[in-house]
GROMACS .gro file of C-alpha atoms in nm:
model
  313
    1MET     CA    1 -16.851  14.463   8.111
    2LYS     CA    2 -16.758  14.126   8.068
    3LYS     CA    3 -17.018  13.879   8.195
    4LEU     CA    4 -17.091  13.530   8.338
    5LEU     CA    5 -17.259  13.243   8.115
    6LEU     CA    6 -17.439  12.934   8.253
    7THR     CA    7 -17.607  12.720   8.020
    8GLY     CA    8 -17.885  12.500   8.110
    9VAL     CA    9 -18.063  12.677   8.325
   10ASP     CA   10 -18.388  12.504   8.208
   11GLY     CA   11 -18.256  12.178   8.400
   12ASN     CA   12 -18.198  12.053   8.762
   13LEU     CA   13 -17.877  12.135   8.783
   14GLY     CA   14 -17.848  12.427   8.601
   15ARG     CA   15 -18.166  12.567   8.737
   16GLU     CA   16 -17.998  12.501   9.088
   17ALA     CA   17 -17.675  12.656   8.971
   18ALA     CA   18 -17.887  12.990   8.873
   19ARG     CA   19 -18.013  13.036   9.170
   20VAL     CA   20 -17.720  12.999   9.370
   21LEU     CA   21 -17.469  13.264   9.071
   22LEU     CA   22 -17.751  13.478   9.173
   23GLN     CA   23 -17.641  13.531   9.538
   24LEU     CA   24 -17.253  13.573   9.426
   25ALA     CA   25 -17.282  13.816   9.140
   26ASP     CA   26 -17.496  14.109   9.024
   27LYS     CA   27 -17.769  14.054   8.795
   28ASP     CA   28 -17.596  14.295   8.518
   29ARG     CA   29 -17.267  14.061   8.529
   30LEU     CA   30 -17.539  13.713   8.425
   31ILE     CA   31 -17.606  13.552   8.118
   32PHE     CA   32 -17.864  13.242   8.108
   33CYS     CA   33 -17.893  13.020   7.862
   34ALA     CA   34 -18.159  12.732   7.784
   35TYR     CA   35 -18.350  12.520   7.522
   36ASN     CA   36 -18.711  12.605   7.695
   37PRO     CA   37 -18.743  12.959   7.650
   38ALA     CA   38 -19.047  12.970   7.914
   39ALA     CA   39 -18.746  12.863   8.184
   40LEU     CA   40 -18.591  13.185   8.082
   41GLU     CA   41 -18.902  13.385   8.144
   42GLU     CA   42 -18.825  13.489   8.494
   43PHE     CA   43 -18.473  13.520   8.470
   44SER     CA   44 -18.577  13.758   8.177
   45GLU     CA   45 -18.796  13.958   8.414
   46GLN     CA   46 -18.548  14.033   8.670
   47GLY     CA   47 -18.332  14.210   8.367
   48ILE     CA   48 -18.081  13.911   8.321
   49GLU     CA   49 -17.974  13.881   7.994
   50THR     CA   50 -18.090  13.523   7.817
   51HIS     CA   51 -18.081  13.385   7.511
   52VAL     CA   52 -18.254  13.077   7.404
   53THR     CA   53 -18.010  12.836   7.230
   54ASN     CA   54 -17.993  12.509   7.079
   55PHE     CA   55 -17.673  12.327   7.090
   56ASN     CA   56 -17.732  12.125   6.843
   57ARG     CA   57 -17.712  12.373   6.606
   58ALA     CA   58 -17.348  12.614   6.585
   59ASP     CA   59 -17.618  12.889   6.447
   60GLY     CA   60 -17.658  13.195   6.690
   61LEU     CA   61 -17.383  13.064   6.940
   62ALA     CA   62 -17.116  13.279   6.906
   63GLU     CA   63 -17.354  13.561   6.915
   64ALA     CA   64 -17.527  13.466   7.228
   65PHE     CA   65 -17.236  13.430   7.373
   66ALA     CA   66 -17.075  13.777   7.288
   67HIS     CA   67 -17.070  13.921   7.590
   68ALA     CA   68 -16.938  13.658   7.843
   69GLU     CA   69 -16.591  13.571   7.946
   70LYS     CA   70 -16.619  13.288   8.118
   71LEU     CA   71 -16.881  12.969   8.032
   72ALA     CA   72 -17.042  12.697   8.242
   73LEU     CA   73 -17.143  12.427   8.019
   74ILE     CA   74 -17.411  12.204   8.216
   75SER     CA   75 -17.361  11.852   8.006
   76MET     CA   76 -17.600  11.756   7.823
   77PRO     CA   77 -17.944  11.512   7.885
   78PHE     CA   78 -17.827  11.274   7.580
   79VAL     CA   79 -17.563  11.035   7.547
   80GLY     CA   80 -17.336  10.992   7.225
   81GLU     CA   81 -17.232  11.132   6.915
   82LYS     CA   82 -17.469  11.378   6.961
   83ARG     CA   83 -17.367  11.495   7.296
   84GLN     CA   84 -17.032  11.484   7.174
   85LEU     CA   85 -17.115  11.731   6.847
   86ALA     CA   86 -17.359  11.966   7.073
   87HIS     CA   87 -17.060  12.011   7.313
   88GLN     CA   88 -16.837  12.089   7.008
   89ASN     CA   89 -17.044  12.332   6.918
   90VAL     CA   90 -17.059  12.490   7.249
   91VAL     CA   91 -16.693  12.520   7.284
   92ASP     CA   92 -16.603  12.617   6.910
   93ALA     CA   93 -16.880  12.899   6.998
   94ALA     CA   94 -16.665  13.003   7.308
   95LYS     CA   95 -16.362  13.006   7.135
   96LYS     CA   96 -16.483  13.282   6.846
   97ALA     CA   97 -16.710  13.461   7.097
   98GLY     CA   98 -16.404  13.578   7.312
   99ILE     CA   99 -16.410  13.390   7.608
  100ARG     CA  100 -16.154  13.275   7.809
  101GLN     CA  101 -16.257  13.029   8.042
  102VAL     CA  102 -16.499  12.724   7.987
  103ILE     CA  103 -16.648  12.554   8.309
  104TYR     CA  104 -16.761  12.176   8.233
  105THR     CA  105 -16.972  11.942   8.445
  106SER     CA  106 -16.782  11.572   8.409
  107LEU     CA  107 -16.826  11.283   8.568
  108VAL     CA  108 -16.572  11.133   8.860
  109ASN     CA  109 -16.260  10.940   8.663
  110ALA     CA  110 -16.367  10.989   8.320
  111GLY     CA  111 -16.009  10.993   8.208
  112ASP     CA  112 -15.992  10.636   8.284
  113GLU     CA  113 -15.986  10.358   7.999
  114THR     CA  114 -16.078  10.126   8.222
  115ASN     CA  115 -16.367  10.267   8.336
  116PRO     CA  116 -16.713  10.138   8.169
  117SER     CA  117 -16.935  10.375   8.255
  118VAL     CA  118 -17.048  10.496   7.875
  119GLU     CA  119 -17.137  10.829   8.016
  120LYS     CA  120 -16.738  10.867   8.057
  121LEU     CA  121 -16.713  10.841   7.710
  122ASP     CA  122 -16.869  11.183   7.625
  123HIS     CA  123 -16.712  11.379   7.901
  124ILE     CA  124 -16.389  11.284   7.839
  125TYR     CA  125 -16.432  11.357   7.486
  126THR     CA  126 -16.565  11.701   7.571
  127GLU     CA  127 -16.252  11.751   7.793
  128GLU     CA  128 -15.996  11.652   7.568
  129TYR     CA  129 -16.155  11.894   7.317
  130VAL     CA  130 -16.192  12.164   7.558
  131LYS     CA  131 -15.822  12.180   7.588
  132SER     CA  132 -15.747  12.138   7.214
  133THR     CA  133 -15.884  12.471   7.146
  134GLY     CA  134 -15.658  12.623   7.418
  135LEU     CA  135 -15.948  12.782   7.634
  136ASP     CA  136 -15.858  12.794   8.029
  137TYR     CA  137 -16.094  12.546   8.171
  138ILE     CA  138 -16.212  12.414   8.497
  139PHE     CA  139 -16.356  12.027   8.487
  140LEU     CA  140 -16.596  11.909   8.756
  141ARG     CA  141 -16.576  11.522   8.775
  142ASN     CA  142 -16.885  11.516   8.987
  143SER     CA  143 -16.974  11.196   9.191
  144GLN     CA  144 -17.303  11.032   9.178
  145TYR     CA  145 -17.608  11.260   9.277
  146ALA     CA  146 -17.761  11.126   9.577
  147GLU     CA  147 -18.066  11.239   9.469
  148ALA     CA  148 -18.058  10.941   9.186
  149MET     CA  149 -18.059  10.687   9.508
  150ILE     CA  150 -18.241  10.827   9.747
  151THR     CA  151 -18.556  10.803   9.518
  152ASN     CA  152 -18.396  10.466   9.456
  153TYR     CA  153 -18.422  10.395   9.836
  154PHE     CA  154 -18.807  10.479   9.864
  155THR     CA  155 -18.887  10.291   9.510
  156PHE     CA  156 -18.798   9.975   9.659
  157THR     CA  157 -18.927  10.072  10.015
  158LYS     CA  158 -19.250  10.056   9.779
  159ALA     CA  159 -19.179   9.732   9.631
  160GLY     CA  160 -19.083   9.501   9.895
  161GLY     CA  161 -18.808   9.651  10.081
  162VAL     CA  162 -18.515   9.508   9.896
  163MET     CA  163 -18.308   9.724   9.687
  164LYS     CA  164 -18.154   9.536   9.401
  165ASN     CA  165 -17.833   9.662   9.159
  166ASN     CA  166 -17.521   9.569   9.055
  167GLN     CA  167 -17.294   9.809   9.258
  168GLY     CA  168 -17.180   9.516   9.492
  169ASP     CA  169 -16.915   9.613   9.773
  170GLY     CA  170 -16.805   9.910   9.568
  171LYS     CA  171 -16.782  10.273   9.692
  172MET     CA  172 -16.900  10.614   9.578
  173ALA     CA  173 -16.878  10.918   9.796
  174TYR     CA  174 -17.213  11.042   9.711
  175ILE     CA  175 -17.300  11.414   9.646
  176SER     CA  176 -17.625  11.605   9.615
  177ARG     CA  177 -17.685  11.782   9.294
  178LYS     CA  178 -17.738  12.087   9.559
  179ASP     CA  179 -17.413  12.061   9.573
  180CYS     CA  180 -17.268  11.977   9.226
  181ALA     CA  181 -17.467  12.320   9.102
  182LYS     CA  182 -17.301  12.499   9.417
  183ALA     CA  183 -16.989  12.412   9.264
  184VAL     CA  184 -17.052  12.538   8.908
  185ALA     CA  185 -17.165  12.886   9.051
  186TYR     CA  186 -16.867  12.891   9.241
  187ALA     CA  187 -16.655  12.798   8.946
  188LEU     CA  188 -16.819  13.064   8.713
  189ALA     CA  189 -16.755  13.355   8.986
  190GLY     CA  190 -16.458  13.266   9.123
  191GLU     CA  191 -16.107  13.363   9.005
  192GLY     CA  192 -15.886  13.069   9.177
  193TYR     CA  193 -15.885  12.817   8.937
  194HIS     CA  194 -15.686  12.772   8.621
  195LYS     CA  195 -15.642  12.457   8.384
  196ALA     CA  196 -15.774  12.261   8.645
  197VAL     CA  197 -15.931  11.932   8.722
  198LEU     CA  198 -16.173  11.928   9.069
  199ASN     CA  199 -16.336  11.602   9.198
  200ILE     CA  200 -16.666  11.704   9.349
  201ASN     CA  201 -16.736  11.408   9.650
  202GLY     CA  202 -16.971  11.424   9.889
  203PRO     CA  203 -16.821  11.375  10.254
  204GLU     CA  204 -16.785  11.026  10.307
  205LEU     CA  205 -16.703  10.658  10.094
  206LEU     CA  206 -17.015  10.454  10.065
  207THR     CA  207 -17.058  10.127   9.956
  208ILE     CA  208 -17.438  10.095   9.883
  209THR     CA  209 -17.519   9.855  10.187
  210ASP     CA  210 -17.356  10.203  10.401
  211PHE     CA  211 -17.596  10.373  10.188
  212ILE     CA  212 -17.960  10.202  10.284
  213ALA     CA  213 -17.814  10.213  10.647
  214ALA     CA  214 -17.811  10.579  10.656
  215GLY     CA  215 -18.160  10.582  10.463
  216ASN     CA  216 -18.320  10.316  10.742
  217ALA     CA  217 -18.155  10.520  11.052
  218ALA     CA  218 -18.320  10.831  10.913
  219THR     CA  219 -18.658  10.687  10.856
  220ARG     CA  220 -18.721  10.367  11.031
  221ASN     CA  221 -18.771  10.180  10.706
  222ARG     CA  222 -18.617   9.849  10.726
  223VAL     CA  223 -18.474   9.808  10.352
  224THR     CA  224 -18.214   9.566  10.264
  225TYR     CA  225 -17.961   9.500   9.959
  226GLU     CA  226 -17.931   9.240   9.730
  227ALA     CA  227 -17.653   9.237   9.460
  228ILE     CA  228 -17.759   9.147   9.121
  229THR     CA  229 -17.577   9.118   8.790
  230ASP     CA  230 -17.547   9.337   8.532
  231ASP     CA  231 -17.843   9.165   8.333
  232GLU     CA  232 -18.070   9.108   8.584
  233ASN     CA  233 -18.016   9.515   8.684
  234TYR     CA  234 -18.127   9.584   8.287
  235ALA     CA  235 -18.449   9.371   8.386
  236VAL     CA  236 -18.529   9.568   8.674
  237PHE     CA  237 -18.564   9.888   8.512
  238ASP     CA  238 -18.669   9.718   8.193
  239ALA     CA  239 -18.980   9.600   8.450
  240MET     CA  240 -19.026   9.981   8.498
  241GLY     CA  241 -19.027  10.138   8.208
  242VAL     CA  242 -18.714  10.280   8.216
  243PRO     CA  243 -18.532  10.309   7.795
  244ARG     CA  244 -18.231  10.137   7.719
  245THR     CA  245 -18.066  10.502   7.581
  246THR     CA  246 -18.161  10.859   7.600
  247ASP     CA  247 -18.284  10.823   7.234
  248GLY     CA  248 -18.603  10.628   7.426
  249ASP     CA  249 -18.907  10.756   7.541
  250PHE     CA  250 -18.896  10.888   7.906
  251LYS     CA  251 -19.228  10.831   8.099
  252LYS     CA  252 -19.328  11.158   8.273
  253ASP     CA  253 -19.290  11.172   8.643
  254SER     CA  254 -19.089  10.848   8.616
  255GLU     CA  255 -18.866  10.773   8.949
  256ALA     CA  256 -18.585  10.715   8.726
  257PRO     CA  257 -18.522  10.968   8.422
  258PHE     CA  258 -18.227  10.823   8.334
  259SER     CA  259 -18.167  10.540   8.040
  260SER     CA  260 -18.103  10.213   8.162
  261GLU     CA  261 -17.742  10.183   8.021
  262GLY     CA  262 -17.609  10.468   8.193
  263MET     CA  263 -17.726  10.345   8.492
  264VAL     CA  264 -17.593  10.019   8.490
  265THR     CA  265 -17.283  10.059   8.294
  266PHE     CA  266 -17.220  10.331   8.631
  267GLY     CA  267 -17.320  10.070   8.912
  268GLN     CA  268 -17.092   9.863   8.708
  269ALA     CA  269 -16.810  10.090   8.772
  270ILE     CA  270 -16.871  10.162   9.110
  271ARG     CA  271 -16.856   9.770   9.157
  272LEU     CA  272 -16.504   9.755   9.008
  273GLY     CA  273 -16.369  10.041   9.222
  274LYS     CA  274 -16.331  10.311   8.932
  275MET     CA  275 -16.584  10.574   9.084
  276ASP     CA  276 -16.440  10.582   9.463
  277ALA     CA  277 -16.217  10.944   9.400
  278PHE     CA  278 -16.254  11.128   9.764
  279THR     CA  279 -16.135  11.425   9.785
  280ASP     CA  280 -16.182  11.841  10.000
  281ASP     CA  281 -16.177  11.952   9.625
  282PHE     CA  282 -16.588  12.072   9.705
  283GLN     CA  283 -16.492  12.251  10.046
  284LYS     CA  284 -16.160  12.416   9.863
  285LEU     CA  285 -16.413  12.558   9.598
  286THR     CA  286 -16.705  12.683   9.787
  287GLY     CA  287 -16.547  12.707  10.148
  288GLN     CA  288 -16.856  12.481  10.251
  289LYS     CA  289 -16.841  12.131  10.354
  290PRO     CA  290 -17.071  11.907  10.123
  291ILE     CA  291 -17.445  11.752  10.219
  292THR     CA  292 -17.404  11.415  10.429
  293VAL     CA  293 -17.648  11.133  10.316
  294GLN     CA  294 -17.764  11.118  10.653
  295TYR     CA  295 -17.903  11.473  10.614
  296MET     CA  296 -18.049  11.437  10.256
  297PHE     CA  297 -18.224  11.109  10.399
  298GLU     CA  298 -18.354  11.333  10.697
  299HIS     CA  299 -18.485  11.574  10.447
  300ALA     CA  300 -18.570  11.376  10.163
  301GLY     CA  301 -18.873  11.566  10.057
  302GLU     CA  302 -18.594  11.805   9.907
  303PHE     CA  303 -18.351  11.534   9.787
  304GLN     CA  304 -18.563  11.377   9.539
  305VAL     CA  305 -18.427  11.306   9.176
  306GLY     CA  306 -18.710  11.519   9.030
  307GLU     CA  307 -18.839  11.526   8.643
  308ARG     CA  308 -18.690  11.506   8.332
  309HIS     CA  309 -18.679  11.890   8.285
  310SER     CA  310 -18.450  11.938   7.958
  311LYS     CA  311 -18.556  11.923   7.660
  312ASP     CA  312 -18.372  11.860   7.287
  313ASP     CA  313 -18.493  11.799   6.954
   0.00000   0.00000   0.00000
């Protein structure tokens, strides 16, 4: 029996995708992979096939993938050539193992050469590499996680009540990370899509001012917005101790567990209108409506960005 393989179950997105997938498929049809062996223990105890995998090295990956027919690749938590090579190792191993379809968590508008997001370079590289192998694929081009901005909202609530960033009046269909995980699980367990590119968007396009207004309505705070330049936004993150790149040191329990280069260029892309894709692809894939920003603020304790769990060497 060929199985469904999910990578990255030691990360926030992958762990949630595993939870949903367990509701969609029998345990004997699943394979879970992770870099951190401790994250696999609860699943191996349930009788699920698990493998400790390090995507920075090709050795042993094809063997770990041997029983699978479909593979969901959760994009790695670092940026640049290292991520591209890690993704290449996974795709090569999938091809070698006889996997027929790769599901990949990409980024909205990844194929636009004018999109300044540094993150999109790795995503479009991976998409094109998968295509070059002849494998079937589903590319899930995710909008920005609402959780990141909800956590950010409360950070600025505690620091004077003025949210400052470089997004300006650009729009984004903010999506919950829980919904992104749900999209991964449904794409992996389903059979309706082949060589497909899906935009995984939230239910409405919002400026950051609209986003803050939703937060204020739910929490009765009075946060306001101040647009700042890209350089000023770097300075804000520098003051918070956020590393410029993913090669830097991340503070434990940081309220911004991402690199500032990724966040500032993402904000720049939003400001320039490069991230305003808005489709109903999520609903078509899952049969469900995405969670609204209003609901997430009303249940804010369940929608925080959380710690940076994924490990790497």
